[in-house]
Amino acid sequence: MRPLPLVALLGLVACRRAPSQPHEPARPSTAAPAVAPAAVAAPIYRVDPTVLDHPGVLRGSVRWSGPRPSTAPMAVGPGGNPDLCGATQGDPTLVVAPDGGVANSVLWLSDIARGAAPDLSPVTVDQLGCRYEPHVLALPVGAEVRFGNSDHGLLHNVHAYYGYDDDDNWFNQASPHGLTVSKRVQRAGVARLICDAGHVWMLAYVHAFTHPYYAVTDASGRYELRAVPPGRYTLRFWHEGWTRRAMEGNRPRFSPAVETSRVVDVAPGGTVTADFSLGPDAVAAAR
């Protein structure tokens, strides 16, 4: 995952390379985040029940601060099956609840070395209403992702790239209605999903971790990490970015992902609240 000082089975059709990428490379900014992310490698994680005698809980919320940007619907062109997908599709990049909670932000401990075992249960990403559901997914390395297609009469395509650019391919598979494409996650980091079958607005992110200490904010903007061994950690924050800056070909291009961090201290058996504020100018940590 790249930081920004401010504010991822059936070969039935030949799929073309995406004509553009939805995010442009991160650029430096003059404002500083709450805590600058450390440029150090993550430690090798190992399962160790001995550190879980008196675990703590880390929870909080992500809330929008300031004027809310306009997220106009995206037009569905003739090649995007408007008869089945509709004349327009909503922008998935920024989901803010009526009370200001921001969904689809990812939070994780970047420097944890020991703790509970990751849950390797399979998870599902559906293609429903010509969108990926969920839009942002987090899971451990080694877990299986099952990509379904619930859109009757539509052939989708799941094209997955590691990172934000189109030069590190994970897989590229046709996804017919009613069938499942299964892929096992083998690399930590963020992967970006797009559709090359004419549905250029479709976008999702898969975040993979070597440990179980991560969460995606829910529809109310809340998150929770449980069974955290006592200690001091770096809590990382990620949001994909939301400003639609241009159209390249027929695919929208958005502003860079937002990433920052803060230090948290988890006491034995304690509960820590760590809230973040996301807005047009900055991402900030509070409490």
Short mmCIF file of C-alpha atoms in Angstrom, two decimals:
data_model
loop_
_atom_site.label_atom_id
_atom_site.label_comp_id
_atom_site.label_asym_id
_atom_site.label_seq_id
_atom_site.Cartn_x
_atom_site.Cartn_y
_atom_site.Cartn_z
CA MET A 1 0.00 0.00 0.00
CA ARG A 2 1.34 3.37 -0.77
CA PRO A 3 1.06 6.24 1.67
CA LEU A 4 -0.06 9.76 0.89
CA PRO A 5 0.67 12.49 3.38
CA LEU A 6 -2.96 13.61 3.06
CA VAL A 7 -6.34 12.95 3.52
CA ALA A 8 -7.92 -2.26 -4.48
CA LEU A 9 -13.30 -19.37 -14.22
CA LEU A 10 -13.75 -19.70 -17.28
CA GLY A 11 -11.79 -18.23 -20.13
CA LEU A 12 -14.85 -17.76 -22.28
CA VAL A 13 -13.88 -14.46 -23.79
CA ALA A 14 -10.61 -12.73 -24.57
CA CYS A 15 -10.35 -9.72 -22.24
CA ARG A 16 -8.56 -6.58 -23.19
CA ARG A 17 -6.17 -4.59 -21.02
CA ALA A 18 -7.81 -1.78 -19.08
CA PRO A 19 -7.45 1.46 -21.03
CA SER A 20 -6.77 3.51 -17.94
CA GLN A 21 -6.25 3.31 -14.21
CA PRO A 22 -8.78 4.79 -11.77
CA HIS A 23 -6.17 6.37 -9.51
CA GLU A 24 -3.27 8.52 -10.51
CA PRO A 25 0.11 8.32 -8.75
CA ALA A 26 0.30 10.00 -5.37
CA ARG A 27 1.79 13.46 -5.32
CA PRO A 28 3.39 15.29 -2.39
CA SER A 29 1.34 17.76 -0.39
CA THR A 30 2.23 20.60 1.92
CA ALA A 31 0.02 19.45 4.79
CA ALA A 32 1.18 16.74 7.21
CA PRO A 33 -0.94 13.81 8.43
CA ALA A 34 -1.54 13.17 12.10
CA VAL A 35 1.40 10.79 12.28
CA ALA A 36 3.64 10.18 9.30
CA PRO A 37 3.68 6.48 8.31
CA ALA A 38 7.00 4.87 9.11
CA ALA A 39 8.97 3.61 6.13
CA VAL A 40 9.87 0.29 7.72
CA ALA A 41 9.10 -3.28 6.74
CA ALA A 42 6.34 -5.06 8.62
CA PRO A 43 7.58 -7.69 11.10
CA ILE A 44 7.17 -11.39 10.39
CA TYR A 45 3.92 -12.37 12.11
CA ARG A 46 3.52 -15.57 14.08
CA VAL A 47 0.61 -17.09 15.95
CA ASP A 48 1.33 -17.00 19.69
CA PRO A 49 -1.47 -17.76 22.20
CA THR A 50 0.79 -16.83 25.13
CA VAL A 51 0.27 -13.11 24.44
CA LEU A 52 -3.53 -13.42 24.52
CA ASP A 53 -4.12 -13.91 28.26
CA HIS A 54 -5.38 -10.34 28.73
CA PRO A 55 -6.04 -8.94 25.26
CA GLY A 56 -7.51 -5.55 24.57
CA VAL A 57 -9.95 -4.04 22.12
CA LEU A 58 -9.26 -1.26 19.64
CA ARG A 59 -12.28 0.49 18.20
CA GLY A 60 -13.35 3.77 16.74
CA SER A 61 -14.96 5.49 13.82
CA VAL A 62 -14.17 7.43 10.67
CA ARG A 63 -16.26 10.55 10.12
CA TRP A 64 -16.47 13.07 7.34
CA SER A 65 -15.46 16.64 8.17
CA GLY A 66 -16.35 19.66 6.07
CA PRO A 67 -18.50 20.09 2.97
CA ARG A 68 -19.39 16.87 1.23
CA PRO A 69 -18.19 16.63 -2.34
CA SER A 70 -20.51 16.00 -5.22
CA THR A 71 -20.41 12.42 -6.45
CA ALA A 72 -22.45 12.58 -9.62
CA PRO A 73 -23.63 9.29 -11.17
CA MET A 74 -21.61 7.88 -14.04
CA ALA A 75 -23.31 7.41 -17.39
CA VAL A 76 -23.59 3.88 -18.73
CA GLY A 77 -22.65 3.95 -22.40
CA PRO A 78 -24.00 1.71 -25.16
CA GLY A 79 -21.25 -0.86 -24.56
CA GLY A 80 -22.08 -1.13 -20.85
CA ASN A 81 -25.43 -2.95 -21.18
CA PRO A 82 -27.65 0.00 -20.11
CA ASP A 83 -30.72 -2.20 -20.60
CA LEU A 84 -29.54 -4.35 -17.66
CA CYS A 85 -27.19 -2.03 -15.74
CA GLY A 86 -29.31 1.12 -15.99
CA ALA A 87 -28.66 4.48 -17.63
CA THR A 88 -26.34 5.55 -14.80
CA GLN A 89 -24.30 3.97 -12.01
CA GLY A 90 -23.50 5.58 -8.67
CA ASP A 91 -19.98 6.55 -7.68
CA PRO A 92 -18.72 3.91 -5.18
CA THR A 93 -15.64 5.75 -3.92
CA LEU A 94 -17.14 7.79 -1.06
CA VAL A 95 -20.00 6.45 1.06
CA VAL A 96 -20.99 8.83 3.87
CA ALA A 97 -23.85 8.05 6.26
CA PRO A 98 -26.38 10.75 7.18
CA ASP A 99 -24.57 11.30 10.49
CA GLY A 100 -21.17 11.59 8.77
CA GLY A 101 -19.75 8.08 9.19
CA VAL A 102 -17.49 7.01 6.32
CA ALA A 103 -17.77 3.42 5.11
CA ASN A 104 -15.10 1.37 3.33
CA SER A 105 -12.06 2.74 5.16
CA VAL A 106 -9.46 0.14 6.15
CA LEU A 107 -7.61 0.20 9.48
CA TRP A 108 -4.90 -2.21 10.59
CA LEU A 109 -1.91 -2.68 12.89
CA SER A 110 1.17 -2.49 10.69
CA ASP A 111 3.80 -3.56 13.22
CA ILE A 112 2.21 -6.38 15.19
CA ALA A 113 4.43 -9.47 15.41
CA ARG A 114 2.46 -11.96 17.55
CA GLY A 115 -1.13 -12.75 18.35
CA ALA A 116 -4.19 -14.69 17.27
CA ALA A 117 -4.47 -16.93 14.24
CA PRO A 118 -6.00 -15.41 11.10
CA ASP A 119 -9.39 -16.70 10.01
CA LEU A 120 -8.88 -18.39 6.64
CA SER A 121 -12.57 -18.96 5.91
CA PRO A 122 -13.52 -18.29 2.29
CA VAL A 123 -15.03 -14.89 1.53
CA THR A 124 -17.29 -13.85 -1.33
CA VAL A 125 -17.27 -10.88 -3.70
CA ASP A 126 -20.47 -10.76 -5.73
CA GLN A 127 -21.19 -8.88 -8.94
CA LEU A 128 -24.67 -7.57 -8.34
CA GLY A 129 -26.40 -4.67 -10.04
CA CYS A 130 -23.29 -4.24 -12.18
CA ARG A 131 -21.22 -3.46 -9.10
CA TYR A 132 -18.81 -5.34 -6.87
CA GLU A 133 -20.24 -6.20 -3.45
CA PRO A 134 -18.51 -5.49 -1.14
CA HIS A 135 -16.66 -2.55 -2.61
CA VAL A 136 -13.76 -2.91 -0.13
CA LEU A 137 -12.73 -6.26 1.32
CA ALA A 138 -10.04 -7.20 3.86
CA LEU A 139 -8.83 -10.73 4.54
CA PRO A 140 -5.70 -12.70 5.48
CA VAL A 141 -3.11 -14.01 3.07
CA GLY A 142 -3.99 -17.61 2.23
CA ALA A 143 -7.75 -17.08 2.27
CA GLU A 144 -9.87 -17.94 -0.75
CA VAL A 145 -11.94 -15.28 -2.49
CA ARG A 146 -14.99 -16.52 -4.36
CA PHE A 147 -16.17 -14.16 -7.09
CA GLY A 148 -19.80 -14.65 -8.01
CA ASN A 149 -22.02 -13.12 -10.68
CA SER A 150 -25.65 -12.58 -9.67
CA ASP A 151 -26.45 -10.41 -12.70
CA HIS A 152 -28.72 -12.59 -14.81
CA GLY A 153 -27.99 -12.32 -18.51
CA LEU A 154 -24.67 -10.50 -18.07
CA LEU A 155 -21.13 -11.67 -18.66
CA HIS A 156 -18.76 -9.87 -16.32
CA ASN A 157 -14.98 -10.00 -16.17
CA VAL A 158 -12.84 -9.79 -13.04
CA HIS A 159 -9.48 -8.25 -13.79
CA ALA A 160 -7.34 -7.93 -10.66
CA TYR A 161 -4.10 -5.98 -10.34
CA TYR A 162 -1.77 -5.77 -7.38
CA GLY A 163 -1.35 -2.16 -6.35
CA TYR A 164 -2.76 0.83 -8.18
CA ASP A 165 -1.19 0.56 -11.61
CA ASP A 166 -1.91 -1.78 -14.51
CA ASP A 167 1.52 -3.42 -14.60
CA ASP A 168 1.26 -6.15 -11.92
CA ASN A 169 -1.44 -8.61 -12.88
CA TRP A 170 -3.03 -10.91 -10.29
CA PHE A 171 -5.58 -12.60 -12.56
CA ASN A 172 -7.96 -11.90 -15.41
CA GLN A 173 -10.99 -14.16 -15.77
CA ALA A 174 -14.37 -14.13 -17.45
CA SER A 175 -17.18 -14.37 -14.91
CA PRO A 176 -20.43 -15.77 -16.37
CA HIS A 177 -23.73 -15.49 -14.51
CA GLY A 178 -24.29 -18.25 -11.97
CA LEU A 179 -20.70 -19.51 -11.86
CA THR A 180 -17.95 -18.84 -9.32
CA VAL A 181 -14.37 -17.83 -9.91
CA SER A 182 -12.18 -18.82 -6.95
CA LYS A 183 -8.77 -17.31 -6.25
CA ARG A 184 -6.49 -17.72 -3.25
CA VAL A 185 -4.74 -14.61 -1.93
CA GLN A 186 -0.98 -15.16 -1.92
CA ARG A 187 0.43 -11.67 -1.39
CA ALA A 188 -0.05 -9.06 1.32
CA GLY A 189 -1.07 -5.59 0.21
CA VAL A 190 -3.83 -4.01 -1.84
CA ALA A 191 -5.29 -5.33 -5.08
CA ARG A 192 -7.67 -3.48 -7.38
CA LEU A 193 -10.55 -5.10 -9.24
CA ILE A 194 -12.00 -3.75 -12.48
CA CYS A 195 -14.22 -5.11 -15.24
CA ASP A 196 -13.03 -5.15 -18.85
CA ALA A 197 -16.37 -6.39 -20.25
CA GLY A 198 -17.73 -2.90 -20.94
CA HIS A 199 -18.67 -2.12 -17.31
CA VAL A 200 -15.93 0.45 -16.81
CA TRP A 201 -17.39 1.97 -13.61
CA MET A 202 -16.98 -1.30 -11.69
CA LEU A 203 -14.24 -0.97 -9.09
CA ALA A 204 -13.32 -2.73 -5.85
CA TYR A 205 -10.34 -3.25 -3.57
CA VAL A 206 -9.02 -6.33 -1.77
CA HIS A 207 -6.64 -5.75 1.15
CA ALA A 208 -4.62 -8.76 2.35
CA PHE A 209 -2.74 -9.06 5.65
CA THR A 210 -0.46 -11.60 7.30
CA HIS A 211 -2.31 -11.22 10.63
CA PRO A 212 -5.94 -10.84 11.80
CA TYR A 213 -5.69 -7.27 13.12
CA TYR A 214 -7.53 -5.29 10.48
CA ALA A 215 -11.04 -4.00 9.83
CA VAL A 216 -13.16 -2.23 7.23
CA THR A 217 -15.50 0.47 8.49
CA ASP A 218 -19.16 -0.43 8.24
CA ALA A 219 -22.02 1.68 6.88
CA SER A 220 -21.94 3.84 10.03
CA GLY A 221 -18.18 4.40 9.77
CA ARG A 222 -17.29 2.18 12.75
CA TYR A 223 -14.60 -0.48 13.12
CA GLU A 224 -13.27 -2.81 15.83
CA LEU A 225 -10.15 -4.94 16.34
CA ARG A 226 -10.51 -7.60 19.03
CA ALA A 227 -8.07 -9.88 20.87
CA VAL A 228 -5.24 -7.36 20.55
CA PRO A 229 -2.16 -8.31 22.62
CA PRO A 230 -1.17 -5.53 25.03
CA GLY A 231 1.47 -3.21 23.63
CA ARG A 232 2.21 -0.12 21.56
CA TYR A 233 1.33 -0.28 17.87
CA THR A 234 1.08 1.78 14.74
CA LEU A 235 -2.52 1.95 13.58
CA ARG A 236 -2.72 2.59 9.84
CA PHE A 237 -5.62 4.21 8.01
CA TRP A 238 -6.56 3.91 4.31
CA HIS A 239 -9.28 5.34 2.11
CA GLU A 240 -9.27 4.98 -1.66
CA GLY A 241 -9.80 8.67 -2.52
CA TRP A 242 -12.92 10.13 -4.08
CA THR A 243 -12.28 13.02 -6.46
CA ARG A 244 -13.12 12.13 -10.05
CA ARG A 245 -10.41 14.00 -11.90
CA ALA A 246 -10.74 12.88 -15.49
CA MET A 247 -12.00 10.28 -17.90
CA GLU A 248 -9.33 8.31 -19.72
CA GLY A 249 -10.95 6.56 -22.60
CA ASN A 250 -14.26 5.63 -21.01
CA ARG A 251 -12.94 4.77 -17.54
CA PRO A 252 -13.04 7.31 -14.68
CA ARG A 253 -9.78 8.33 -13.02
CA PHE A 254 -9.83 9.25 -9.34
CA SER A 255 -7.54 11.06 -6.93
CA PRO A 256 -4.88 9.02 -5.07
CA ALA A 257 -5.60 6.86 -2.08
CA VAL A 258 -5.44 8.52 1.35
CA GLU A 259 -3.24 6.91 3.97
CA THR A 260 -1.90 7.95 7.37
CA SER A 261 -1.16 6.45 10.81
CA ARG A 262 -1.12 7.04 14.53
CA VAL A 263 0.38 5.35 17.59
CA VAL A 264 -1.93 3.49 19.99
CA ASP A 265 -1.24 1.92 23.39
CA VAL A 266 -3.32 -1.14 24.27
CA ALA A 267 -3.37 -1.97 27.99
CA PRO A 268 -4.06 -5.51 29.27
CA GLY A 269 -7.80 -6.02 29.09
CA GLY A 270 -8.29 -2.41 28.05
CA THR A 271 -10.35 -0.74 25.36
CA VAL A 272 -8.81 1.96 23.19
CA THR A 273 -10.82 4.39 21.07
CA ALA A 274 -9.07 5.73 17.99
CA ASP A 275 -11.19 7.94 15.74
CA PHE A 276 -10.28 9.47 12.40
CA SER A 277 -11.67 12.47 10.58
CA LEU A 278 -11.66 12.44 6.79
CA GLY A 279 -12.30 15.55 4.74
CA PRO A 280 -11.45 17.49 1.60
CA ASP A 281 -8.19 18.85 3.00
CA ALA A 282 -6.81 16.31 5.44
CA VAL A 283 -7.19 13.10 7.34
CA ALA A 284 -6.68 13.53 11.06
CA ALA A 285 -6.55 11.29 14.11
CA ALA A 286 -8.45 12.18 17.27
CA ARG A 287 -8.57 10.74 20.78
#
